[in-house]
Each structure stands twice: as structure tokens, then as C-alpha cells.
């Protein structure tokens, strides 16, 4: 799957995202590039990853997010065996939140 993902077009997409300088710019870009459902799905997966990392069980995550246990399981699989993307982002968000306090 990674070979299918690593393309010049996807590289360009990620570079474009890295160019965004504010949450407002992100809203503008993602509202143009994605459906509302796609944005909400990604944000819910990130929330589920945070909850799982904080030790919450699938039932609590499902009730809180409205996600299916199958999707939660996939997020957990990524946390356990994935490339570390969720963990890296969540650690950076945590650090940013602490700095803002």
C-alpha cells in the first residue's frame, strides 16, 4: 500500500499542507479539498487515537466519538504497528498545548 501512497502527487499534497500557516488557512484549504464528512472522519480518528493512548477502552471511545469498534480497532492497529504518525502528531499537539498555557 505504501508504494501506492508514495507518489509525486501525494508528496505535493503534503508539501501544500506544510505550507499552511494557520488553523484558518487549514480550514480554507480542507473545505475546498475534502468533504465535511472526510474532515470529520479524520478528526474523529485523531480523537480516538488520543483516547486510546490515554488508556480508554473501545466502548468509551465508541460512545464518545460515535465511531464503530471496527474503525477504532483500525486506529489502535495503527498505534500499535503503524508508522508512528498518530503518536508523533499527538505528542506535538500535547507539547503545543502545554506551551500555550
Coordinates of C-alpha atoms in Angstrom, one line a residue:
X1 CA 0.0 0.0 0.0
X2 CA 2.8 2.4 0.8
X3 CA 4.1 2.1 -2.8
X4 CA 0.6 3.3 -4.0
X5 CA 0.7 6.1 -1.5
X6 CA 4.2 7.5 -2.2
X7 CA 3.6 9.4 -5.5
X8 CA 4.7 12.8 -6.7
X9 CA 1.1 14.0 -6.3
X10 CA 0.8 12.9 -2.7
X11 CA 4.2 14.4 -2.0
X12 CA 2.9 17.7 -3.5
X13 CA -0.2 17.5 -1.4
X14 CA 1.8 17.1 1.8
X15 CA 4.1 19.9 0.9
X16 CA 1.0 22.1 0.3
X17 CA -0.3 21.2 3.8
X18 CA 3.0 22.0 5.3
X19 CA 2.8 25.5 3.6
X20 CA -0.4 26.3 5.6
X21 CA 0.4 28.8 8.4
X22 CA -2.7 28.9 10.5
X23 CA -5.8 27.0 11.5
X24 CA -7.8 29.4 9.4
X25 CA -5.7 28.6 6.3
X26 CA -6.2 24.9 7.0
X27 CA -10.0 25.4 7.2
X28 CA -10.0 27.2 3.8
X29 CA -7.8 24.5 2.2
X30 CA -9.5 21.4 3.6
X31 CA -13.0 22.8 3.0
X32 CA -12.1 23.1 -0.7
X33 CA -10.2 19.8 -0.9
X34 CA -12.4 17.5 1.2
X35 CA -16.0 16.8 2.1
X36 CA -17.2 17.8 5.5
X37 CA -17.5 14.1 6.3
X38 CA -13.9 13.4 5.3
X39 CA -12.6 16.1 7.6
X40 CA -14.8 15.0 10.5
X41 CA -13.8 11.4 10.0
X42 CA -10.1 12.3 10.1
X43 CA -10.6 14.5 13.2
X44 CA -12.5 11.6 14.9
X45 CA -9.7 9.2 14.2
X46 CA -7.3 11.6 15.8
X47 CA -9.5 11.9 18.8
X48 CA -9.8 8.1 19.1
X49 CA -6.1 7.8 18.9
X50 CA -5.6 10.2 21.7
X51 CA -8.2 8.5 23.8
X52 CA -6.6 5.1 23.2
X53 CA -3.2 6.4 24.0
X54 CA -4.7 7.8 27.2
X55 CA -5.9 4.3 28.1
X56 CA -9.5 4.5 27.2
X57 CA -11.2 1.3 26.1
X58 CA -13.1 0.7 22.8
X59 CA -16.6 1.1 24.4
X60 CA -15.8 4.5 25.9
X61 CA -14.1 5.7 22.6
X62 CA -17.1 4.5 20.6
X63 CA -19.6 6.2 22.9
X64 CA -17.6 9.4 22.9
X65 CA -16.8 9.6 19.2
X66 CA -19.7 7.7 17.6
X67 CA -17.2 5.6 15.8
X68 CA -17.6 1.9 15.1
X69 CA -15.4 -0.5 17.0
X70 CA -14.0 -1.7 13.6
X71 CA -12.7 1.8 12.9
X72 CA -11.4 2.2 16.5
X73 CA -9.7 -1.2 16.0
X74 CA -8.0 0.1 12.9
X75 CA -6.8 3.2 14.7
X76 CA -5.5 1.1 17.5
X77 CA -3.7 -1.2 15.0
X78 CA -2.0 1.9 13.6
X79 CA -1.0 3.0 17.1
X80 CA 0.5 -0.4 17.8
X81 CA 2.0 -1.4 14.4
X82 CA 1.9 1.7 12.2
X83 CA 4.4 4.2 11.2
X84 CA 4.1 6.3 14.4
X85 CA 2.2 9.1 12.8
X86 CA -0.6 9.4 15.3
X87 CA 1.9 9.3 18.2
X88 CA 4.1 11.9 16.7
X89 CA 1.3 14.3 16.0
X90 CA -0.4 13.8 19.4
X91 CA 2.9 14.4 21.2
X92 CA 3.5 17.6 19.2
X93 CA -0.1 18.7 20.0
X94 CA 0.4 18.0 23.7
X95 CA 3.6 20.0 23.7
X96 CA 1.9 22.9 21.9
X97 CA -1.0 22.9 24.3
X98 CA 1.4 23.0 27.3
X99 CA 3.3 25.9 25.7
X100 CA 0.1 27.8 25.2
X101 CA -0.8 27.6 28.9

